[in-house]
Short mmCIF file of C-alpha atoms in Angstrom, two decimals:
data_model
loop_
_atom_site.label_atom_id
_atom_site.label_comp_id
_atom_site.label_asym_id
_atom_site.label_seq_id
_atom_site.Cartn_x
_atom_site.Cartn_y
_atom_site.Cartn_z
CA MET J 6 0.00 0.00 0.00
CA GLY J 7 2.81 2.42 0.89
CA MET J 8 4.56 1.66 -2.35
CA LYS J 9 1.38 2.33 -4.28
CA ARG J 10 1.07 5.72 -2.66
CA ILE J 11 4.66 6.56 -3.47
CA LEU J 12 4.22 5.50 -7.05
CA LEU J 13 0.98 7.46 -7.27
CA SER J 14 2.68 10.55 -5.87
CA LEU J 15 5.55 10.20 -8.32
CA GLY J 16 3.06 9.79 -11.12
CA LEU J 17 1.29 12.96 -10.10
CA LEU J 18 4.57 14.83 -9.92
CA LEU J 19 5.49 13.64 -13.37
CA ALA J 20 2.09 14.68 -14.65
CA ALA J 21 2.55 18.09 -13.06
CA GLY J 22 5.97 18.29 -14.62
CA ALA J 23 4.46 17.43 -17.97
CA LEU J 24 1.92 20.24 -17.57
CA HIS J 25 4.79 22.60 -16.79
CA ALA J 26 6.94 21.25 -19.56
CA GLN J 27 7.01 24.76 -21.06
CA ALA J 28 9.71 25.98 -18.66
CA PRO J 29 8.16 27.06 -15.34
CA HIS J 30 11.06 29.27 -14.29
CA GLU J 31 11.51 32.78 -15.64
CA LEU J 32 14.23 35.28 -15.00
CA HIS J 33 13.67 38.87 -16.10
CA PHE J 34 16.22 41.60 -16.69
CA GLY J 35 14.67 44.96 -17.22
CA PHE J 36 15.22 48.65 -16.97
CA SER J 37 13.11 51.72 -17.03
CA GLY J 38 12.96 55.42 -16.46
CA PRO J 39 11.93 56.07 -12.89
CA ALA J 40 8.42 56.85 -11.80
CA ALA J 41 7.83 60.25 -10.31
CA GLY J 42 7.27 58.60 -6.99
CA TYR J 43 10.77 57.17 -7.13
CA VAL J 44 12.20 60.51 -6.22
CA HIS J 45 10.75 61.34 -2.88
CA ALA J 46 10.31 64.98 -2.07
CA GLY J 47 11.57 64.50 1.44
CA ASP J 48 14.88 63.14 0.22
CA PHE J 49 16.07 66.53 -0.88
CA GLY J 50 14.85 68.50 2.06
CA PRO J 51 16.30 71.93 2.58
CA LEU J 52 18.80 71.56 -0.27
CA TYR J 53 16.23 72.34 -2.89
CA HIS J 54 14.90 75.82 -2.81
CA TRP J 55 11.64 76.61 -4.43
CA GLY J 56 10.75 79.98 -5.78
CA SER J 57 12.31 82.56 -8.01
CA ASP J 58 13.74 84.94 -5.46
CA LEU J 59 17.43 85.82 -5.20
CA TYR J 60 18.17 83.29 -2.48
CA SER J 61 16.70 80.51 -4.65
CA LEU J 62 18.61 81.69 -7.69
CA TYR J 63 22.02 82.03 -6.05
CA GLU J 64 21.99 79.24 -3.51
CA GLY J 65 19.31 76.78 -4.56
CA CYS J 66 19.73 73.58 -6.41
CA GLU J 67 19.45 73.86 -10.12
CA GLN J 68 18.53 70.42 -11.20
CA ILE J 69 17.31 67.17 -9.79
CA ASP J 70 17.62 64.11 -12.00
CA ALA J 71 17.01 60.44 -11.60
CA GLY J 72 18.64 57.72 -13.62
CA PRO J 73 17.27 54.52 -15.10
CA VAL J 74 16.14 51.76 -12.80
CA PHE J 75 17.61 48.28 -13.28
CA SER J 76 15.72 45.24 -12.14
CA ILE J 77 16.04 41.49 -11.85
CA GLY J 78 12.98 39.40 -11.27
CA TYR J 79 12.08 35.77 -10.95
CA THR J 80 8.72 34.08 -11.38
CA TYR J 81 7.54 30.51 -11.18
CA THR J 82 4.59 29.23 -13.19
CA LEU J 83 2.28 27.82 -10.58
CA ARG J 84 -0.51 27.50 -13.06
CA GLY J 85 -0.64 28.68 -16.67
CA TRP J 86 -2.22 31.97 -15.62
CA LEU J 87 -0.63 32.42 -12.21
CA LYS J 88 3.04 33.19 -11.68
CA PRO J 89 4.25 34.35 -8.31
CA GLY J 90 7.77 35.58 -7.81
CA ALA J 91 9.88 38.48 -6.63
CA GLU J 92 11.98 41.25 -8.06
CA VAL J 93 14.81 43.49 -7.01
CA SER J 94 15.28 46.98 -8.47
CA TRP J 95 17.99 49.54 -8.11
CA GLY J 96 18.07 53.14 -9.20
CA CYS J 97 19.48 56.42 -8.10
CA SER J 98 18.75 60.10 -8.20
CA TRP J 99 21.07 63.01 -7.85
CA ILE J 100 21.26 66.73 -7.40
CA ASN J 101 23.64 68.90 -9.34
CA ARG J 102 23.99 72.20 -7.58
CA THR J 103 25.05 74.88 -9.97
CA GLN J 104 25.77 78.55 -9.83
CA PRO J 105 23.14 80.16 -12.04
CA ARG J 106 25.10 83.35 -12.36
CA ALA J 107 28.00 81.53 -14.01
CA THR J 108 28.44 82.03 -17.72
CA GLN J 109 28.39 78.28 -18.07
CA ASP J 110 26.58 75.84 -15.88
CA LYS J 111 29.11 74.60 -13.40
CA THR J 112 28.44 71.74 -11.03
CA VAL J 113 29.37 72.85 -7.58
CA GLN J 114 28.19 69.85 -5.68
CA HIS J 115 27.05 66.42 -6.75
CA LEU J 116 24.84 64.51 -4.35
CA MET J 117 23.46 61.06 -4.96
CA GLN J 118 20.81 58.92 -3.36
CA ASN J 119 20.37 55.20 -4.09
CA TYR J 120 17.13 53.23 -3.99
CA LEU J 121 16.99 49.47 -3.57
CA THR J 122 13.53 47.96 -3.86
CA VAL J 123 12.61 44.36 -3.07
CA MET J 124 9.07 43.22 -3.76
CA PRO J 125 7.32 39.88 -3.86
CA LEU J 126 4.93 39.84 -6.78
CA VAL J 127 2.21 37.92 -8.50
CA SER J 128 1.58 37.97 -12.25
CA LEU J 129 -1.79 37.09 -13.68
CA PHE J 130 -1.86 36.04 -17.30
CA ALA J 131 -4.86 36.74 -19.51
CA VAL J 132 -3.21 35.40 -22.66
CA ASP J 133 -0.65 32.63 -22.45
CA ARG J 134 0.45 31.54 -25.90
CA PRO J 135 3.87 30.15 -26.71
CA HIS J 136 5.08 33.32 -28.44
CA PHE J 137 2.87 35.98 -26.94
CA LYS J 138 1.57 36.60 -23.45
CA LEU J 139 -0.53 39.33 -21.91
CA TYR J 140 -0.59 39.85 -18.15
CA GLY J 141 -1.05 42.11 -15.20
CA LYS J 142 1.06 42.26 -12.10
CA LEU J 143 0.88 43.30 -8.46
CA ALA J 144 3.93 43.80 -6.28
CA ALA J 145 4.44 45.09 -2.75
CA GLY J 146 7.47 45.18 -0.55
CA GLY J 147 9.99 47.66 0.75
CA GLN J 148 12.44 50.23 -0.50
CA LEU J 149 15.75 51.04 1.12
CA SER J 150 17.26 54.41 0.20
CA PHE J 151 20.78 55.41 1.14
CA GLY J 152 23.11 58.13 0.05
CA ASP J 153 24.27 61.69 0.49
CA PHE J 154 21.02 63.42 1.21
CA GLU J 155 19.83 62.03 4.46
CA GLY J 156 21.55 58.76 5.20
CA THR J 157 19.49 55.59 5.20
CA ARG J 158 15.74 55.34 5.10
CA PHE J 159 13.30 52.46 4.65
CA ARG J 160 9.80 52.83 3.35
CA PRO J 161 7.08 50.58 1.89
CA ALA J 162 7.02 50.14 -1.87
CA TRP J 163 4.44 48.93 -4.33
CA GLN J 164 3.92 48.57 -8.03
CA VAL J 165 0.82 47.89 -10.12
CA VAL J 166 1.16 46.81 -13.74
CA PRO J 167 -2.20 46.79 -15.52
CA LEU J 168 -0.57 45.80 -18.80
CA GLY J 169 2.42 43.60 -19.48
CA LEU J 170 3.47 41.94 -22.69
CA GLN J 171 5.85 39.12 -23.40
CA TRP J 172 6.86 38.08 -26.87
CA GLY J 173 9.51 35.95 -28.44
CA GLY J 174 10.61 32.37 -28.21
CA GLU J 175 9.93 29.74 -25.61
CA LYS J 176 13.27 30.25 -23.91
CA LEU J 177 14.26 33.81 -24.75
CA PHE J 178 11.72 36.61 -24.79
CA GLY J 179 11.25 40.30 -24.56
CA PHE J 180 8.83 42.06 -22.30
CA ALA J 181 7.31 45.47 -21.79
CA GLU J 182 5.23 46.69 -18.89
CA GLY J 183 3.29 49.84 -18.19
CA GLY J 184 2.17 50.67 -14.69
CA PHE J 185 2.44 52.94 -11.68
CA GLY J 186 3.92 52.80 -8.24
CA ASN J 187 7.24 53.41 -6.58
CA VAL J 188 9.48 51.91 -9.23
CA TYR J 189 8.54 52.64 -12.82
CA LEU J 190 5.99 53.83 -15.32
CA VAL J 191 7.29 51.90 -18.32
CA ARG J 192 9.74 49.05 -18.21
CA MET J 193 11.34 46.97 -20.93
CA GLY J 194 13.58 43.99 -20.77
CA LEU J 195 14.64 40.51 -21.72
CA GLY J 196 13.83 37.27 -20.04
CA ILE J 197 14.78 33.63 -20.13
CA ARG J 198 12.79 30.54 -19.29
CA TRP J 199 13.91 27.12 -18.25
CA MET U 229 10.22 35.90 -37.20
CA ARG U 230 11.85 35.32 -33.83
CA ARG U 231 14.72 37.52 -34.90
CA TRP U 232 12.34 40.42 -35.47
CA TYR U 233 10.81 39.94 -32.07
CA PHE U 234 14.26 40.03 -30.53
CA LEU U 235 15.31 43.15 -32.43
CA ALA U 236 12.08 44.89 -31.54
CA GLY U 237 12.77 44.10 -27.92
CA ILE U 238 16.27 45.55 -28.15
CA ALA U 239 14.91 48.71 -29.78
CA LEU U 240 12.41 49.14 -26.97
CA LEU U 241 15.17 48.68 -24.41
CA ILE U 242 17.20 51.43 -26.04
CA LEU U 243 14.22 53.77 -26.09
CA SER U 244 13.53 53.06 -22.47
CA ALA U 245 17.11 53.92 -21.57
CA CYS U 246 16.60 57.39 -22.95
CA SER U 247 13.79 58.14 -20.56
CA LYS U 248 14.58 60.28 -17.62
CA ALA U 249 12.74 61.60 -14.65
CA ASP U 250 11.23 64.94 -15.12
CA SER U 251 13.45 67.27 -13.21
CA ASP U 252 10.32 69.22 -12.42
CA ALA U 253 8.81 66.28 -10.61
CA PHE U 254 8.00 68.56 -7.80
CA GLY U 255 6.62 71.39 -9.86
CA GLY U 256 7.73 74.81 -8.75
CA ASN U 257 10.40 76.65 -10.72
CA GLU U 258 9.80 75.65 -14.30
CA ASP U 259 12.16 78.04 -16.00
CA ARG U 260 14.99 75.77 -16.82
CA THR U 261 15.52 76.72 -20.42
CA GLY U 262 16.90 80.17 -19.82
CA ASN U 263 19.17 81.66 -17.19
CA PRO U 264 17.00 82.22 -14.10
CA VAL U 265 18.73 85.51 -13.29
CA GLN U 266 17.83 86.70 -16.78
CA THR U 267 14.24 85.74 -16.08
CA TYR U 268 14.38 87.70 -12.84
CA MET U 269 15.56 90.80 -14.69
CA LEU U 270 12.93 90.34 -17.39
CA ALA U 271 10.37 90.41 -14.60
CA LEU U 272 11.72 93.80 -13.54
CA THR U 273 11.23 95.20 -17.02
CA ASP U 274 7.91 93.47 -17.52
CA GLU U 275 6.01 92.91 -14.29
CA LEU U 276 7.46 96.08 -12.73
CA ALA U 277 8.19 98.71 -15.37
CA ALA U 278 5.71 97.74 -18.07
CA SER U 279 2.97 97.28 -15.48
CA ALA U 280 3.68 100.74 -14.07
CA LEU U 281 3.40 102.25 -17.55
CA GLU U 282 0.11 100.45 -18.08
CA GLU U 283 -1.26 101.90 -14.85
CA LEU U 284 -0.14 105.35 -15.96
CA GLU U 285 -1.77 104.93 -19.37
CA THR U 286 -4.99 103.75 -17.78
CA ALA U 287 -5.01 106.83 -15.56
CA LEU U 288 -4.42 109.09 -18.56
CA ARG U 289 -6.82 107.43 -20.95
CA ALA U 290 -9.79 109.54 -20.06
CA ASP U 291 -7.98 112.69 -21.04
CA PRO U 292 -4.81 112.74 -23.13
CA ASN U 293 -3.79 116.05 -21.59
CA ALA U 294 -3.76 114.50 -18.16
CA LEU U 295 -4.52 116.10 -14.84
CA SER U 296 -6.88 118.58 -16.46
CA SER U 297 -9.97 116.50 -15.95
CA GLN U 298 -9.86 113.09 -14.40
CA ALA U 299 -13.18 113.26 -12.68
CA PHE U 300 -14.48 110.12 -14.25
CA TYR U 301 -11.52 108.03 -13.27
CA LEU U 302 -11.24 109.58 -9.85
CA MET U 303 -14.87 108.96 -9.13
CA GLN U 304 -14.36 105.27 -9.63
CA GLY U 305 -11.98 105.34 -6.71
CA ASN U 306 -9.03 104.04 -8.69
CA LEU U 307 -6.97 107.13 -8.00
CA SER U 308 -6.74 109.60 -5.20
CA GLN U 309 -5.51 113.08 -5.98
CA THR U 310 -3.65 115.55 -3.84
CA GLY U 311 -2.68 118.63 -5.77
CA SER U 312 -0.94 117.36 -8.86
CA THR U 313 -0.12 113.99 -7.36
CA TRP U 314 -2.14 110.83 -8.00
CA VAL U 315 -1.92 107.73 -5.92
CA LEU U 316 -3.16 104.44 -7.34
CA GLN U 317 -5.78 103.01 -5.02
CA ARG U 318 -7.08 100.17 -7.15
CA GLU U 319 -6.44 96.71 -5.75
CA CYS U 320 -3.63 95.60 -7.97
CA ARG U 321 0.05 94.70 -7.89
CA LEU U 322 1.10 98.36 -7.80
CA LYS U 323 -1.40 99.74 -5.36
CA GLY U 324 0.17 102.80 -3.78
CA LEU U 325 1.99 103.87 -6.96
CA VAL U 326 2.52 107.64 -6.86
CA ILE U 327 2.14 109.50 -10.14
CA ASN U 328 3.39 113.03 -10.66
CA LYS U 329 3.42 115.03 -13.85
CA LEU U 330 6.72 116.86 -14.26
CA ASP U 331 6.60 118.75 -17.49
CA GLY U 332 4.98 118.40 -20.89
CA GLU U 333 4.82 114.66 -21.60
CA VAL U 334 7.02 113.62 -18.71
CA TRP U 335 5.72 111.76 -15.66
CA LYS U 336 7.43 110.46 -12.57
CA LEU U 337 6.30 107.20 -10.98
CA ASP U 338 7.36 106.25 -7.47
CA TYR U 339 6.69 103.07 -5.58
CA ASP U 340 7.73 101.95 -2.14
CA GLY U 341 6.10 98.83 -0.74
CA ASP U 342 5.78 95.09 -1.03
CA LEU U 343 5.80 94.03 -4.65
CA SER U 344 5.17 90.59 -6.07
CA LEU U 345 7.54 89.55 -8.86
CA GLN U 346 7.16 86.08 -10.34
CA ASP U 347 6.30 84.04 -7.25
CA ASP U 348 7.62 86.16 -4.39
CA SER U 349 6.67 89.40 -2.70
CA TYR U 350 9.36 91.56 -1.07
CA PRO U 351 9.88 95.24 -0.16
CA THR U 352 10.63 97.08 -3.36
CA ARG U 353 11.33 100.67 -4.18
CA PHE U 354 11.57 102.12 -7.64
CA THR U 355 11.37 105.38 -9.56
CA ILE U 356 10.46 105.65 -13.22
CA ARG U 357 10.78 108.76 -15.28
CA ALA U 358 8.48 108.22 -18.25
CA VAL U 359 8.22 110.26 -21.44
CA ARG U 360 5.25 109.70 -23.73
CA MET U 361 6.36 109.82 -27.36
CA ASP U 362 3.00 110.54 -28.95
CA PRO U 363 0.78 112.82 -26.89
CA GLN U 364 -2.10 112.37 -29.34
CA SER U 365 -2.30 108.63 -28.83
CA SER U 366 -4.01 107.00 -25.90
CA HIS U 367 -1.62 104.07 -26.25
CA ALA U 368 1.74 105.48 -27.18
CA ASP U 369 5.38 104.46 -27.13
CA TRP U 370 7.16 105.36 -23.94
CA THR U 371 10.79 106.04 -23.07
CA ILE U 372 11.71 105.52 -19.44
CA THR U 373 14.59 105.57 -17.04
CA LEU U 374 14.30 103.15 -14.18
CA GLU U 375 16.13 102.80 -10.92
CA GLY U 376 15.19 100.88 -7.82
CA SER U 377 16.04 98.32 -5.19
CA ARG U 378 14.56 95.23 -3.66
CA THR U 379 15.30 93.57 -0.33
CA GLU U 380 14.72 89.83 -0.05
CA ARG U 381 15.33 87.03 2.42
CA GLU U 382 18.55 85.61 3.81
CA GLY U 383 20.40 88.89 3.35
CA TYR U 384 19.89 89.07 -0.41
CA ALA U 385 19.11 92.37 -2.08
CA CYS U 386 19.44 93.91 -5.50
CA THR U 387 19.63 97.35 -7.02
CA PHE U 388 18.69 97.87 -10.62
CA GLU U 389 19.03 100.74 -13.03
CA SER U 390 18.49 101.33 -16.71
CA ASP U 391 21.61 102.16 -18.65
CA GLY U 392 20.32 105.30 -20.25
CA SER U 393 16.72 104.93 -21.35
CA ILE U 394 14.53 101.97 -22.20
CA ARG U 395 11.97 102.34 -24.95
CA TYR U 396 8.68 100.50 -24.79
CA GLU U 397 6.75 100.11 -28.03
CA ALA U 398 3.00 99.93 -27.78
CA LEU U 399 1.96 97.15 -30.11
CA SER U 400 -1.33 96.37 -28.57
CA GLU U 401 -3.88 97.93 -26.33
CA ASP U 402 -3.18 95.39 -23.68
CA ARG U 403 0.52 95.11 -23.36
CA LEU U 404 3.66 97.14 -23.68
CA TRP U 405 5.59 94.16 -24.90
CA TYR U 406 8.47 95.27 -27.04
CA ALA U 407 11.28 96.92 -25.10
CA TYR U 408 14.68 98.22 -26.25
CA GLY U 409 17.51 99.17 -23.93
CA VAL U 410 19.76 97.85 -21.20
CA LEU U 411 19.00 97.11 -17.58
CA GLN U 412 21.77 96.44 -15.11
CA MET U 413 21.45 94.82 -11.73
CA ASN U 414 23.77 94.40 -8.74
CA VAL U 415 23.04 91.57 -6.34
CA THR U 416 24.37 91.68 -2.80
CA ARG U 417 24.30 89.30 0.11
CA ASN U 418 24.63 90.95 3.51
CA GLY U 419 26.08 93.97 1.76
CA THR U 420 28.70 92.07 -0.24
CA LEU U 421 28.43 92.22 -4.01
CA VAL U 422 27.87 88.71 -5.40
CA ASP U 423 26.77 89.41 -8.95
CA GLN U 424 26.51 92.10 -11.53
CA ALA U 425 24.30 91.37 -14.50
CA PHE U 426 23.24 93.14 -17.65
CA LEU U 427 20.06 92.51 -19.57
CA SER U 428 19.93 93.73 -23.16
CA LEU U 429 16.40 94.23 -24.41
CA ASN U 430 16.10 93.81 -28.17
CA GLY U 431 12.43 93.95 -28.86
CA PRO U 432 10.58 90.65 -28.46
CA ARG U 433 11.02 89.11 -25.05
CA ASN U 434 12.82 86.07 -26.36
CA ALA U 435 15.35 88.23 -28.19
CA SER U 436 16.86 89.63 -25.03
CA GLY U 437 20.53 89.11 -24.30
CA PHE U 438 22.10 88.51 -20.92
CA VAL U 439 25.56 88.76 -19.39
CA HIS U 440 27.03 88.23 -15.94
CA LYS U 441 29.92 90.52 -15.30
CA LEU U 442 31.29 88.86 -12.15
#
């Protein structure tokens, strides 16, 4: 009887493996421009002077920029339409303080803040064809920021992707996502399945 | 077919890399295309000087000869009159502006109070000597000399003065928009000179030139 149960369990596992024969593991490499929420107003504090008065012009920060966000994510196909996983993203923003009265813009001070976001996620697939997939995604986790502005800070992070696309081969594919949250508005990338 | 998918994906990656956060993510100061000190000086010639000329023209519109009969305008409460001196009483940016006729087509405008320029209001004093070029027109060209000062926060202050005269051309009933001349400005912090700037007005606003001397 015990042997029958073992054999039955193995058979079920094999059957499950057969269902997931189309590579259940996915690894994504993506990057994006940062969402507006990626640059938190509080990060810059008193360094950034609003207004157009003389103090703002001669001592305020001239420009705040944020760079692209790089991400690595992993998902596992639990069912054809359901893929839970997690992703890690990194990006940075910086302030270039310039003297506006200079004949040429001159960086006086360069300050940088880094953002590391880790979020478990779940992807829900509406279309799951071998060469084209359509999905949505929900992610929530935390974001650690560290750098020149104010040291280290941790805050909750989230990301909603109403529309994601995957296209390509069974093992190598491209993807594009549009959404909103703490990490990105539009993200593109490449992924592999095995 | 797979190759095209792959290339399309690469192209999208490249496009995504070009995206960048809006440096105005917080709103606020949006003038990042031109020098902000130039914009500040343009506000002096526009929001300060041109606005003062507009108030003067409005006061004179009822009677081109000025001061001879302003009963209509005075009755509306926009001006108060003491002798030959008008004071602007209308609720506007330049409320309190003092208007005196000097001679012929020459007026003197004086202001001493809080004045809002761009987004900020600070104590400002200025004097404009304005000459109307066409006494027969209710909306004429004007030639002015301007000098004044402004005291702002954190020890910052500026003095400004026209280099000779500035000519304002009246191209519309609503706006004295085209200006020709030079305005210079000294900026100090706690009494120490930190900048000296020159604004060259060449007609349309976007044709102005700008130089820092320090």
